Amino acid sequence: MSAARPAAREPLAHRAWSVAPGAWVALALPESPCPSTSLGGRERRVADRRAGRVAAVVALRAAGLAAGTACVSRSHSAGAGAAVAAPAGWSAGVDVTPIGRVTLRHARAVAAAGEIAAVEAAAAAPRAAALVWALKEAAVKAAGRRGLGAMPEWAIRRVGAGAGGGWAELACSVSRARVLGGWQAVGDFVCAWAVAPPTRFCWFDRATDSRLRRRPRGAPSS
Amino acid sequence: MSVDPQVVAGEDLREAVRGIVAEVLMVPLGDVRPASALVTDLGAESIDFLDLIFRIEEAVGKKIPISRWEAFVTDRLPGGNLAREITTAVVVEFAEQERDRPLA
């Protein structure tokens, strides 16, 4: 019989920061060393999803937005949860990844050598693989897509570092959509996000997950 | 766990995939049943699926681009709830497909 639900009620510390006008990212981490890593299967998923929900509440509160009228993306892994909340009409995606979980092999499966090198140059090399993964995952989610196959479509075009984190611009080779990304390293995790206001775009039909072949009327050319 | 690609026929491949799923997702082998949904039942994340592909590559002795997994899922589970519908049996089916795929 599995343990009672201590992991589901594990105290979570949270923090939030603004990533664009009206858009906030929040991160929820276990206050003590994460028991989620010792859980398996459904138990781990329950604990992780709770962290994602907490992060979503914190992000919405920080942004001053209501759940039903905001663009929200959530992520969870190894006991940590992350969320980005942006005004309705924006595109936003977030990913939280344990730094040690992603190897160069994983990164090479979804990114070109030049992208990995650029991220290594901007951020500490041990984090590069996790950053590449998290940035691409965030961009895919911002575009309303899903799955491993979409990650190689998003190229990390430019990248720069700041205090404890950095920024990136990603572009989709298929749709030519672009998003502004960023990251923060917090403890053993990296949290990455990708956002685009309504005047930019992600050219995917969210309802059908189908690509729009033409730039939507009124969208800018770059 | 390394799997000898020469013994991945029939039942051996099914059991090999069960073992791979259990190891990658860090769940007891007994929890990995054909109908077990990798995401909702076994807690799989996106990077876990990449690890599964890597391990299946080793099991069948062939390089497997991500695009092949994506194409398989799209074709096999069109418009479905992937969190619930990617089961151990689906992963076994993919591994069998890749094992039987002729080398280019």
Coordinates of N, CA and C in Angstrom, one line a residue, chain A residues 144-219:
Chain A
G144 N 0.9 26.2 -28.6 CA -0.3 25.4 -28.5 C -0.1 24.0 -29.1
R145 N 1.2 23.6 -29.2 CA 1.5 22.3 -29.7 C 1.8 21.4 -28.6
R146 N 2.2 20.1 -29.0 CA 2.5 19.2 -28.0 C 3.4 18.1 -28.6
G147 N 4.2 17.4 -27.8 CA 4.9 16.3 -28.3 C 6.4 16.6 -28.7
L148 N 7.2 15.6 -28.6 CA 8.6 15.7 -28.9 C 8.9 16.2 -30.3
G149 N 8.1 15.8 -31.3 CA 8.4 16.2 -32.6 C 8.4 17.6 -32.9
A150 N 7.7 18.4 -32.1 CA 7.6 19.9 -32.4 C 8.8 20.6 -31.9
M151 N 9.6 20.0 -31.0 CA 10.7 20.7 -30.3 C 11.8 21.1 -31.3
P152 N 12.2 20.1 -32.2 CA 13.2 20.5 -33.2 C 12.8 21.6 -34.1
E153 N 11.5 21.9 -34.2 CA 11.0 22.9 -35.2 C 11.4 24.3 -34.6
W154 N 11.5 24.4 -33.3 CA 11.8 25.7 -32.7 C 13.3 25.9 -32.5
A155 N 13.9 26.9 -33.2 CA 15.3 27.2 -33.1 C 15.6 28.3 -32.1
I156 N 16.6 28.1 -31.3 CA 17.0 29.2 -30.4 C 17.9 30.1 -31.2
R157 N 17.4 31.3 -31.5 CA 18.1 32.2 -32.4 C 19.1 33.1 -31.7
R158 N 18.7 33.6 -30.6 CA 19.6 34.5 -29.9 C 19.4 34.2 -28.4
V159 N 20.5 34.3 -27.6 CA 20.4 34.0 -26.2 C 21.4 34.9 -25.5
G160 N 21.0 35.3 -24.3 CA 21.9 36.1 -23.4 C 21.7 35.8 -22.0
A161 N 22.6 36.1 -21.1 CA 22.5 35.7 -19.7 C 22.3 37.0 -18.9
G162 N 21.7 36.8 -17.8 CA 21.5 37.8 -16.8 C 21.8 37.2 -15.4
A163 N 21.4 37.9 -14.3 CA 21.6 37.4 -13.0 C 20.8 36.2 -12.7
G164 N 21.4 35.1 -12.6 CA 20.7 33.8 -12.3 C 19.8 33.3 -13.4
G165 N 19.8 34.0 -14.5 CA 18.9 33.6 -15.6 C 19.4 34.2 -16.9
G166 N 18.4 34.3 -17.8 CA 18.7 34.9 -19.1 C 17.5 35.0 -20.0
W167 N 17.8 35.3 -21.2 CA 16.7 35.5 -22.2 C 17.0 34.8 -23.5
A168 N 16.0 34.6 -24.3 CA 16.3 33.9 -25.6 C 15.2 34.3 -26.5
E169 N 15.5 34.2 -27.8 CA 14.5 34.4 -28.8 C 14.4 33.1 -29.6
L170 N 13.3 32.6 -29.8 CA 13.1 31.3 -30.5 C 12.2 31.6 -31.7
A171 N 12.5 30.8 -32.8 CA 11.7 31.0 -34.0 C 11.4 29.6 -34.5
C172 N 10.2 29.5 -35.0 CA 9.7 28.2 -35.6 C 10.0 28.1 -37.0
S173 N 10.7 27.1 -37.4 CA 11.1 26.9 -38.8 C 10.0 26.6 -39.7
V174 N 8.9 26.2 -39.2 CA 7.7 25.8 -40.0 C 6.8 27.0 -40.2
S175 N 6.4 27.6 -39.1 CA 5.4 28.7 -39.1 C 6.0 30.1 -39.2
R176 N 7.3 30.2 -38.9 CA 8.0 31.4 -38.8 C 7.5 32.3 -37.6
A177 N 6.8 31.7 -36.8 CA 6.4 32.4 -35.5 C 7.6 32.6 -34.7
R178 N 7.6 33.6 -33.9 CA 8.7 33.9 -32.9 C 8.1 34.1 -31.5
V179 N 8.9 33.7 -30.6 CA 8.5 34.0 -29.2 C 9.7 34.5 -28.4
L180 N 9.5 35.3 -27.4 CA 10.5 35.7 -26.5 C 10.6 34.8 -25.3
G181 N 11.7 34.3 -25.0 CA 11.9 33.3 -24.0 C 12.8 33.8 -22.9
G182 N 12.9 33.1 -21.8 CA 13.8 33.4 -20.7 C 13.9 32.3 -19.8
W183 N 14.8 32.4 -18.9 CA 14.9 31.3 -17.9 C 15.5 31.9 -16.6
Q184 N 15.2 31.1 -15.5 CA 15.8 31.3 -14.2 C 16.2 29.9 -13.7
A185 N 17.4 29.9 -13.1 CA 17.9 28.7 -12.5 C 17.6 28.8 -11.0
V186 N 16.9 27.9 -10.4 CA 16.6 28.0 -9.0 C 16.9 26.6 -8.4
G187 N 17.9 26.6 -7.6 CA 18.3 25.3 -7.0 C 18.7 24.3 -8.0
D188 N 18.1 23.2 -8.0 CA 18.4 22.1 -8.9 C 17.5 22.1 -10.2
F189 N 16.8 23.2 -10.3 CA 15.8 23.3 -11.4 C 16.1 24.5 -12.3
V190 N 15.7 24.3 -13.6 CA 15.7 25.5 -14.4 C 14.2 25.6 -14.9
C191 N 13.8 26.9 -14.9 CA 12.5 27.2 -15.3 C 12.6 28.1 -16.5
A192 N 12.0 27.7 -17.6 CA 12.0 28.5 -18.9 C 10.6 28.8 -19.3
W193 N 10.5 30.0 -20.0 CA 9.2 30.4 -20.4 C 9.4 31.0 -21.8
A194 N 8.2 31.1 -22.5 CA 8.2 31.7 -23.9 C 6.8 32.4 -24.0
V195 N 6.9 33.6 -24.3 CA 5.7 34.4 -24.4 C 5.7 35.2 -25.7
A196 N 4.5 35.5 -26.2 CA 4.3 36.4 -27.4 C 3.0 37.1 -27.2
P197 N 3.0 38.4 -27.3 CA 1.8 39.2 -27.2 C 0.9 39.0 -28.5
P198 N -0.3 39.4 -28.5 CA -1.2 39.1 -29.6 C -0.7 39.8 -30.9
T199 N 0.1 40.8 -30.8 CA 0.6 41.4 -32.1 C 1.6 40.6 -32.7
R200 N 2.2 39.6 -32.0 CA 3.1 38.6 -32.6 C 2.2 37.4 -32.9
F201 N 2.5 36.3 -32.7 CA 1.7 35.2 -33.2 C 2.2 33.8 -32.9
C202 N 1.3 33.0 -32.8 CA 1.8 31.6 -33.0 C 0.8 31.1 -34.0
W203 N 1.3 30.7 -35.1 CA 0.4 30.4 -36.2 C 0.0 28.9 -36.2
F204 N -0.7 28.6 -35.2 CA -1.3 27.3 -35.1 C -2.8 27.5 -34.7
D205 N -3.6 26.7 -35.2 CA -5.0 26.7 -34.8 C -5.1 25.9 -33.5
R206 N -5.4 26.5 -32.4 CA -5.4 25.8 -31.1 C -6.4 24.8 -31.1
A207 N -7.5 25.0 -31.7 CA -8.6 24.0 -31.6 C -8.3 22.7 -32.3
T208 N -7.6 22.8 -33.4 CA -7.3 21.6 -34.1 C -5.9 21.2 -34.1
D209 N -5.0 22.0 -33.5 CA -3.6 21.7 -33.5 C -3.0 21.7 -34.9
S210 N -3.7 22.3 -35.9 CA -3.2 22.3 -37.2 C -2.5 23.6 -37.5
R211 N -1.5 23.5 -38.4 CA -0.8 24.7 -38.7 C -1.6 25.6 -39.7
L212 N -1.5 26.9 -39.5 CA -2.1 27.8 -40.4 C -1.1 28.1 -41.5
R213 N -1.5 27.9 -42.7 CA -0.5 28.0 -43.8 C -0.2 29.4 -44.1
R214 N -1.0 30.3 -43.8 CA -0.8 31.7 -44.1 C -0.7 32.5 -42.8
R215 N 0.0 33.6 -42.9 CA 0.1 34.6 -41.8 C -1.4 35.1 -41.6
P216 N -1.8 35.1 -40.4 CA -3.2 35.5 -40.2 C -3.3 37.0 -40.7
R217 N -4.5 37.3 -41.2 CA -4.7 38.7 -41.6 C -4.5 39.7 -40.4
G218 N -3.7 40.7 -40.7 CA -3.4 41.7 -39.7 C -2.2 41.4 -38.9
A219 N -1.6 40.2 -39.1 CA -0.4 39.9 -38.3 C 0.8 40.6 -38.9

